[in-house]
Structures are given as structure tokens and as C-alpha cells.
Amino acid sequence: MASRSRRPERRQEPLSRERIVGVAVELLDTVGERGLTFRALAERLATGPGAIYWHITGKAELLAAATDAVVAAAVSAGPAGPTGSGGSAGPTGAGPSPQDAIRAVALNLFDATEAHPWLATQLATQLSRTPWGTVAPRIFESLGRQVRAMDVPEAHWFTASSALMHYILGAAGQNAVNAEGTDTPGSEVDRDEFLDTVSTAWEGLDPDDYPFTRAVADQVRGHDDREQFLDGIALVLAGITALHSPGR
Amino acid sequence: MASRSRRPERRQEPLSRERIVGVAVELLDTVGERGLTFRALAERLATGPGAIYWHITGKAELLAAATDAVVAAAVSAGPAGPTGSGGSAGPTGAGPSPQDAIRAVALNLFDATEAHPWLATQLATQLSRTPWGTVAPRIFESLGRQVRAMDVPEAHWFTASSALMHYILGAAGQNAVNAEGTDTPGSEVDRDEFLDTVSTAWEGLDPDDYPFTRAVADQVRGHDDREQFLDGIALVLAGITALHSPGR
DNA sequence: ACCTGAACACCGTTCAAGT
DNA sequence: ACCTGAACACCGTTCAAGT
């Protein structure tokens, strides 16, 4: 006779940092950065705004924790997506090459910024405001291990890993479609419309000031973001090999 | 008998978009993003908050305009700084090579993010929120022209230029010390303290989870940011040459 | 056309008071 | 120890009213 829901009273779980951060990510995904307020958060958690401050020091920490949670999930996820699976395995077939592993991490981060439109901006904020935080090491470590596996000499580990990380962050930042207010954040239609908007804008630039940009404007239309992103990764990897490979 | 100041009544110049944006940049530089409010802006302009809305649609446009102004100044500035001048000129000595020009643009942007701690975050915001704006073309154009001058085939112009831009934006973003609240934004002491903080934090990471990051933590201490940044540029340029140079 | 400044609807954060 | 919710000090933006 009493209610018999599978999971007992989802409502009344005690407040916790994890639960708060989880709802914060949900809010960021659905209503954007402006929609993440302590009042909205409190309402979804069926509590008052003040209660949140017992677990989190303030909004800065909340955003940092949300960013960290999403990045942690991205770098520890397995290889994903159709474009990423075409890489060559090692000669003996004993698992992915370091280059493949780098591509997998990079694509996971790239996809995360598309799934969470707020992520790119928050990554920039977190890395520039608190670079000693947990976000940078997570990314740096997962890339650096593979750089080491590529037999890059130790003196160049830092430069090579940094270059990879910077390219990934820069590219992810620019490709993130910030669809604040759009109801279908990552749909195909939005995507094409978006690329078309950029392409058209570039074609309309002053011919005297922007000859190059105008010349490539048409290449923007309908290009595959992930493929373009991987081309850039290949370029950086080629640079690492050219400058730092021991066999040269 | 009347007042005879050199420049007549600096106070009473009419309000204009340029004047508003100029003061906005000043406020961003001195009191940070949080300190840029319409009330503070109005006070410095000796007017009321509402007056600003006659020239600017809102805070979003204000931040976009401030970012655009700083980027425009950076990409159109001449080669600057001691580290950038050591490059090789063309064989006939007839001006800088495309690679030198790329280094100059990159360094100017890098230096701009250090002079304006808010720039890195704003670049990410502007590029992800309104990529059809003026900021991306400015950077893209100044890099792309040089890529073309490097004799990269047209099919690879977009990839090569994008890779350069993304690396620069990512690196500039991470190296920007966001000294909000610090009185001396870019001082040497701050710089060393800052690097020391990062290095120490990385050394304190879990040895099982972060072996690579710990291994390179010491390299962070006391390293030269601009040199490190240029090493990354060299790496990307090497990748462009390796993959896209016609003579291979 | 351009400016004024009060007013509105919010927001992050605090804190006495509860359990 | 943990939560409540009213209150405080803001903030972006609007708009009737002025010149």
C-alpha cells in the first residue's frame, strides 16, 4: 500500500558535494552558464540557497568542480566515435599505438566540449585562474604518458606535451558551439547552419583587409569538424616526430 | 582669462563607443572582469548608467568590443620583444621570412594576454559564442597570409592556419596569469611565485595517478614562458613543413 | 539625437535561527 | 553537524522624463 518505487525516496538523499556538482552540470547543460544560479540549484535539490554553502565555498568552486568532473570523465573514457577507430595498431597488433591513444584522448575532450557548450570557456577560466588545480594535470598526464611512449627524449617531454594540450584546448574552444538559448544544443541542423553563418560572414569581409580569410571561407562550409581537428593533431604529431624523434 | 588648458575640456568630450570601450579596457586591466560594471563605467565617464546603452547594446557587446580592440592592436603591431628578434631573415636579407612573421604575430598575442589578464578568457568566450565576429578573422588572416607565403598548397591552407591559431590561443590561455586582486599584475616576482606554486602543486600529486606530470614538474620552475611558447610554435611549423611542404 | 537617474528584477553571499 | 530562509549589497537593463 505504501509507495513502492525501485529506488527509495530519491528526493531525500542527503545533500552532498557530488550531488550538488551533478545538478550543476545538468543546469549548465540545459540552461547555460547564466541559468546556473544558487536559487535554481537549491530548488532542484529541494533545499535553500544557504544549504549549498555548507558543502561548497562559492560559485567559483562550483564551476571548477563541474569542469573537473566533466574533464575527468572525458580523459578516462575509452576510445569513442567512428572517426577515431581507424588508426593503425602496433605492428604486432598488441594494442593501440601512442599516436592512437593521443587521438583518443583528444577526441574525447573535443566531443566533451560539444556535449557541454559551457566547457570550453570554463576550461580557459580554470586554467588561467587556477592552473595549479586538477584540470590541467588530468589532461597533461594522459597526453604526456603517450609522448613518453613515443620515445621523445626527456628534455622535450614538456614542450611536446604542452604543444598537444594547447592545440587541443584551442581547437576545442573554437569549435564549441555555444548554443545558449537554442533548444537542440548539438543537432546536425544547428551545426550546418552555424558553419554556414561563419562562412557567409567571412565571405562578406573586406577584400582588401581579408584576402586570405575570404579565400578559404568556402572550405568552412560543410567541413567535418572532428576530421579537421584530427588533421591538426596529425600536424602536431608530425612536428614532434620531426623535431624530437631520436631516429633523426 | 578663460581657462587655457592644452587640450580643451577633456571631461566634456561627448560620449562615444570608442571612449566607452577604452575605459572598459582600463577597468578590465585594473580591477578585473568583476570590476567592470555599468555603474563604475558611468562614473568614470561622468554620466549615468543608462547613457551607455545609447552606444552599446549591453555588456556582451561591450566585452566583445574590448576584446576586439586589444586583438586588433596586437596583430597589427610590429615585431616586439627581445626573444622574437633572433630569427633568420630571408636569404637575400629582404625582410623577415614567413616563419619570422608568424612568430611575431604569435608573440604579440602572447604578450597581449599577459598585459591584459582578462583577454584569454574573453577570447575563448568570443570565439565560442560568436565565431562569426571580427576577432577570429583578424588572427586567422595574419597567420594565413604567412602560411600561404610558406608555399603550403592551397588544399592545406585552412588546416595549417587553424592549427597555428589553435595552438596560440590554447597556449596564451594557459599562460595568462589571472592576477585578479593582485596589485602588481605582471611583475617578475609574481611570475616566479606563480610558477613555483604550479610546480609545487604538481610535485604533490599522487605518484600512482600522475607519474608523468610529477616527472616534469621541476621543469616548470623558472622556465621562460615566451621561449617555451616559441618552442611550441616551432613544433607546429615543423609539422606544417613535414606534412604540407611541396618539396617533400 | 542624446543623456539622466530612478526603478525593476534579479543575483551571490551571509547569518541568526533552527534541528 | 547540517539545514533554513530572510536579508544585504550588489548588478544589468529599462524607460519615462528631460535637453
Coordinates of C-alpha atoms in Angstrom, one line a residue, chain B residues 5 26 47 65 89 101 125 143 146 161 168 181 190 209 232 246:
Chain B
S5 CA 44.4 74.1 -20.9
E26 CA 41.1 50.3 -18.5
T47 CA 27.5 60.1 -16.8
A65 CA 34.4 45.3 -28.4
A89 CA 65.8 36.8 -42.4
A101 CA 56.3 36.9 -39.3
T125 CA 34.2 33.3 -24.8
L143 CA 48.6 33.9 -39.8
Q146 CA 52.2 33.7 -43.9
S161 CA 46.4 28.2 -40.3
I168 CA 48.4 30.1 -30.0
G181 CA 43.1 41.3 -6.8
D190 CA 54.5 37.3 -9.1
D209 CA 48.0 8.6 -10.8
G232 CA 55.7 25.1 -29.5
P246 CA 55.8 20.9 -51.6

